[in-house]
CSV table of N, CA and C in Angstrom, one decimal:
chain,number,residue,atom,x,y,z
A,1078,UNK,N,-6.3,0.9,-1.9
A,1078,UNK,CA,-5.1,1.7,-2.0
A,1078,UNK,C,-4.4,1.9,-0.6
A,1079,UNK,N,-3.3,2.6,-0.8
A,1079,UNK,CA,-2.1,2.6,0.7
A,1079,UNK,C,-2.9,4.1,0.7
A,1080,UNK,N,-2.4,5.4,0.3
A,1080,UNK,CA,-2.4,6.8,0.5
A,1080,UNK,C,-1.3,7.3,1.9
A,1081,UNK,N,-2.3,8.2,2.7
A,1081,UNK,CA,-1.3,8.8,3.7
A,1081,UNK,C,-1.4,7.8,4.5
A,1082,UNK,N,-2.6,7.2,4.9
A,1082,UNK,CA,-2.6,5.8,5.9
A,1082,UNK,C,-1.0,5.0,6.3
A,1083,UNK,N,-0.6,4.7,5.1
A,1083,UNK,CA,1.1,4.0,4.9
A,1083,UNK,C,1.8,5.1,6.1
A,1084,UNK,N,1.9,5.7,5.6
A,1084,UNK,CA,2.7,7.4,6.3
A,1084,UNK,C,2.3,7.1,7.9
A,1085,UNK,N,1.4,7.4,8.1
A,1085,UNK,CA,1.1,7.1,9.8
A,1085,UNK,C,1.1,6.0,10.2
A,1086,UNK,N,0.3,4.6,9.6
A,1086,UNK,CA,1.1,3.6,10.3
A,1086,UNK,C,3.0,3.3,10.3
A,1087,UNK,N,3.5,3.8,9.6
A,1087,UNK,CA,4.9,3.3,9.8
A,1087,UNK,C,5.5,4.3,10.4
A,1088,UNK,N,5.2,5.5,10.7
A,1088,UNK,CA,5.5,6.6,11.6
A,1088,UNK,C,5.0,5.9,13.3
A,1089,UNK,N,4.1,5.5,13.2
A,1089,UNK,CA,3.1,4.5,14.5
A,1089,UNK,C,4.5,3.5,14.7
A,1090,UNK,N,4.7,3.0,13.8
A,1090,UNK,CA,5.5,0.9,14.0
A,1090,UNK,C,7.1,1.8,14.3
A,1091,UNK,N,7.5,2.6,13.7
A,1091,UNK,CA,8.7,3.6,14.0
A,1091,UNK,C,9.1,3.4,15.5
A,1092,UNK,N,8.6,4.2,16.3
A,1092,UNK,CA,8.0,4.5,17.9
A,1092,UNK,C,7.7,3.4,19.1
A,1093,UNK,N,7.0,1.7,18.0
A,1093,UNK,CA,6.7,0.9,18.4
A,1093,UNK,C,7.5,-0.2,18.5
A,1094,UNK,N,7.6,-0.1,17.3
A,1094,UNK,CA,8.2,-1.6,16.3
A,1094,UNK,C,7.4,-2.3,15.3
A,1095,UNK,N,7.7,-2.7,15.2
A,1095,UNK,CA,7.2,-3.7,13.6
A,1095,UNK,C,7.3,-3.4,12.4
A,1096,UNK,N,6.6,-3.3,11.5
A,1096,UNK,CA,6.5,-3.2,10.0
A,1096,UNK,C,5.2,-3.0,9.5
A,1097,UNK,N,5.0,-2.0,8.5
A,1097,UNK,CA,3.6,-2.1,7.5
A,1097,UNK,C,3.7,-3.1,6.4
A,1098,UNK,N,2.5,-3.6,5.9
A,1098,UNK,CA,2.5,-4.0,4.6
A,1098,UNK,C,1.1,-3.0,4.3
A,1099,UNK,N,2.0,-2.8,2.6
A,1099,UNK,CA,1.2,-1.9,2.3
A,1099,UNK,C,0.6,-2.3,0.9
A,1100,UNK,N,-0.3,-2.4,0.1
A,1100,UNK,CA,-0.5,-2.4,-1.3
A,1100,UNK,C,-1.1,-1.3,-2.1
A,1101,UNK,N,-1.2,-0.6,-3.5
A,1101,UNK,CA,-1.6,0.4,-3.8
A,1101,UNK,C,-1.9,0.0,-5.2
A,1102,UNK,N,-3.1,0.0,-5.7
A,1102,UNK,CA,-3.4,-0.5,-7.2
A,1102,UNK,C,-3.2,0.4,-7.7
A,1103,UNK,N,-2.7,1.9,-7.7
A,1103,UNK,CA,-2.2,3.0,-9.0
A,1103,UNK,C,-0.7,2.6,-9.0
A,1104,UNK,N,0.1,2.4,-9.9
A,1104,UNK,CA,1.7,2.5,-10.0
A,1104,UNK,C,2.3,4.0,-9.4
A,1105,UNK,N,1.1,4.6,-9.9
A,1105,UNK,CA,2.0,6.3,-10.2
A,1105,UNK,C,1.6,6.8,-8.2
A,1106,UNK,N,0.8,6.6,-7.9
A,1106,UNK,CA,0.4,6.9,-6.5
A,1106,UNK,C,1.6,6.3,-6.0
A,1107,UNK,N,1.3,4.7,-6.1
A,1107,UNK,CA,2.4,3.9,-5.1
A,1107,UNK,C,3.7,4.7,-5.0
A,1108,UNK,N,4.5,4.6,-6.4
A,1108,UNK,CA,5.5,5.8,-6.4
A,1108,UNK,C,5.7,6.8,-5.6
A,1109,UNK,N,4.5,7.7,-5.7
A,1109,UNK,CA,4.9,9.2,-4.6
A,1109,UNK,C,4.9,8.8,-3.0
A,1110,UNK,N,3.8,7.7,-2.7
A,1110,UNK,CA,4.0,7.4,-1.2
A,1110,UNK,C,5.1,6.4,-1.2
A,1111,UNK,N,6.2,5.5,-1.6
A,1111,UNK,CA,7.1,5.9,-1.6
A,1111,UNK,C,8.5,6.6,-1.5
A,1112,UNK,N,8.1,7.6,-2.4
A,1112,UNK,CA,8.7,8.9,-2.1
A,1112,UNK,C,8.7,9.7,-1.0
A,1113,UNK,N,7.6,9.4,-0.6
A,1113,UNK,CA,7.3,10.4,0.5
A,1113,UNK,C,8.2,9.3,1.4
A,1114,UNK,N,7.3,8.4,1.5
A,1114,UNK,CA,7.8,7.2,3.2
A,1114,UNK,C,9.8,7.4,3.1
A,1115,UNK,N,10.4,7.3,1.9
A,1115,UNK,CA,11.9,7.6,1.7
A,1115,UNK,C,12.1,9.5,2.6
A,1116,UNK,N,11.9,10.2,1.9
A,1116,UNK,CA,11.8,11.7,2.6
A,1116,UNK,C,11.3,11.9,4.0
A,1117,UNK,N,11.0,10.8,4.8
A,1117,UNK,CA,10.6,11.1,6.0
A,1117,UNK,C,11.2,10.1,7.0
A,1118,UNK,N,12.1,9.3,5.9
A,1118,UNK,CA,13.1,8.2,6.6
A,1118,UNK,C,12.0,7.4,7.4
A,1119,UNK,N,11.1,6.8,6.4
A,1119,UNK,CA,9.8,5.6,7.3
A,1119,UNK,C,9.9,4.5,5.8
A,1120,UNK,N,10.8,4.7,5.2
A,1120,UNK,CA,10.7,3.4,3.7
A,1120,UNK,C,10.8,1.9,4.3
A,1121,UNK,N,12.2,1.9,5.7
A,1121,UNK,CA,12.5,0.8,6.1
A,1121,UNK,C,11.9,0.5,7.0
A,1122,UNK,N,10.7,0.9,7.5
A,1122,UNK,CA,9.3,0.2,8.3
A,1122,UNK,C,8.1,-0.2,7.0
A,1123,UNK,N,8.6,-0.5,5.9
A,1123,UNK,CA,7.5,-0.6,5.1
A,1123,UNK,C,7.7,-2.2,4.2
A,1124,UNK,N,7.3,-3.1,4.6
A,1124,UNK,CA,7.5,-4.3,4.5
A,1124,UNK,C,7.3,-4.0,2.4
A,1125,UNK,N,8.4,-4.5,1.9
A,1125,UNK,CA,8.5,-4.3,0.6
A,1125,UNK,C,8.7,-3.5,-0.2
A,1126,UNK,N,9.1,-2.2,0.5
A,1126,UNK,CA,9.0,-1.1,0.4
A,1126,UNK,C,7.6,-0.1,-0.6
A,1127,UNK,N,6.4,-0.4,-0.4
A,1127,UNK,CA,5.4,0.0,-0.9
A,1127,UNK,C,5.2,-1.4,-2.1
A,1128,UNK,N,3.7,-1.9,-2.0
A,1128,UNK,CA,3.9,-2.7,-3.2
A,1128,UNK,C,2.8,-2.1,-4.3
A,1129,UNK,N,3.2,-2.6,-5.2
A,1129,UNK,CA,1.9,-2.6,-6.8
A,1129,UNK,C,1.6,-4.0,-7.0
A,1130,UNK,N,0.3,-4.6,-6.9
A,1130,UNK,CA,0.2,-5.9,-7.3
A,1130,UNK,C,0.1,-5.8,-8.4
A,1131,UNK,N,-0.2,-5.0,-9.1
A,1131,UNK,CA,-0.1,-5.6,-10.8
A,1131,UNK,C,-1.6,-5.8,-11.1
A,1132,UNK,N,-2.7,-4.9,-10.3
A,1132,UNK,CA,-3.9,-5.5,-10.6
A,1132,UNK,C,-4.6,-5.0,-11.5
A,1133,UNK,N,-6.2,-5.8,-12.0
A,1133,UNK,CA,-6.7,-5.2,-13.2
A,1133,UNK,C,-7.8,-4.9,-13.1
A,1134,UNK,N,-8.7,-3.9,-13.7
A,1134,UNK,CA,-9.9,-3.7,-13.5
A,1134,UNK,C,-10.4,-5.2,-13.8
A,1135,UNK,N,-11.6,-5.2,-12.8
A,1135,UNK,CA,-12.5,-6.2,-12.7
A,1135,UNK,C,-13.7,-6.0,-13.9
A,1136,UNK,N,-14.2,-7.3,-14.3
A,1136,UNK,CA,-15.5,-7.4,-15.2
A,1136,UNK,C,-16.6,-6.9,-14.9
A,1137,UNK,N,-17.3,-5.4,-15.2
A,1137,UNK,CA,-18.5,-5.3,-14.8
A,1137,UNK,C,-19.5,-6.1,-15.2
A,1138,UNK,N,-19.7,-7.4,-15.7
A,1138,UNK,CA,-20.7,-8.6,-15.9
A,1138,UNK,C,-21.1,-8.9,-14.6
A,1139,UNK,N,-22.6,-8.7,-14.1
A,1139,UNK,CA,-22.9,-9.2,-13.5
A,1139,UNK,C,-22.2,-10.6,-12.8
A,1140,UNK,N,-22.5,-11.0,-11.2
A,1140,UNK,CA,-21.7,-12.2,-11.2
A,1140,UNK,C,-22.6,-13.2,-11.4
A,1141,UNK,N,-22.3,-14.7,-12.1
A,1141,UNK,CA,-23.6,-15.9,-11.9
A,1141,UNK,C,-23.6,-16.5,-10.9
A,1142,UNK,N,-24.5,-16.6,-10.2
A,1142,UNK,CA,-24.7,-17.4,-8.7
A,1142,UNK,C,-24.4,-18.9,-9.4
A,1143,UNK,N,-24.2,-19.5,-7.9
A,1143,UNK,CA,-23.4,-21.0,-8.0
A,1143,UNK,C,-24.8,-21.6,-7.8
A,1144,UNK,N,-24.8,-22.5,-7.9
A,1144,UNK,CA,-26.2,-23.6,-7.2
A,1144,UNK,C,-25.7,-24.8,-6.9
């Protein structure tokens, strides 16, 4: 996940330059840190403006080794 991390690096790239990329597997989290990075005028240091990949819980099945 992104969390406050997002928030201080793009406050960091602000001051410096550059861009974050960020990703966040909750929709509803990504959202607020969005919100937030918008309310603190840091959304447009945030390369895509916060992403959600769309991901899925993983299979707890053991994994099978390759040979």
């Amino acid at each position: 996940g992104c969390g406050q991390s997002t928030v201080v690096f793009a406050a960091w790239v602000r001051q410096r330059g550059g861009r974050v990329t960020s990703y966040e597997h909750d929709p509803q989290y990504a959202d607020t840190i969005r919100k937030q990075l918008a309310a603190c005028g840091l959304l447009a240091f945030v390369r895509g403006g916060m992403r959600w990949p769309g991901l899925r819980p993983a299979s707890s099945a053991p994994a099978t080794p390759r040979r």
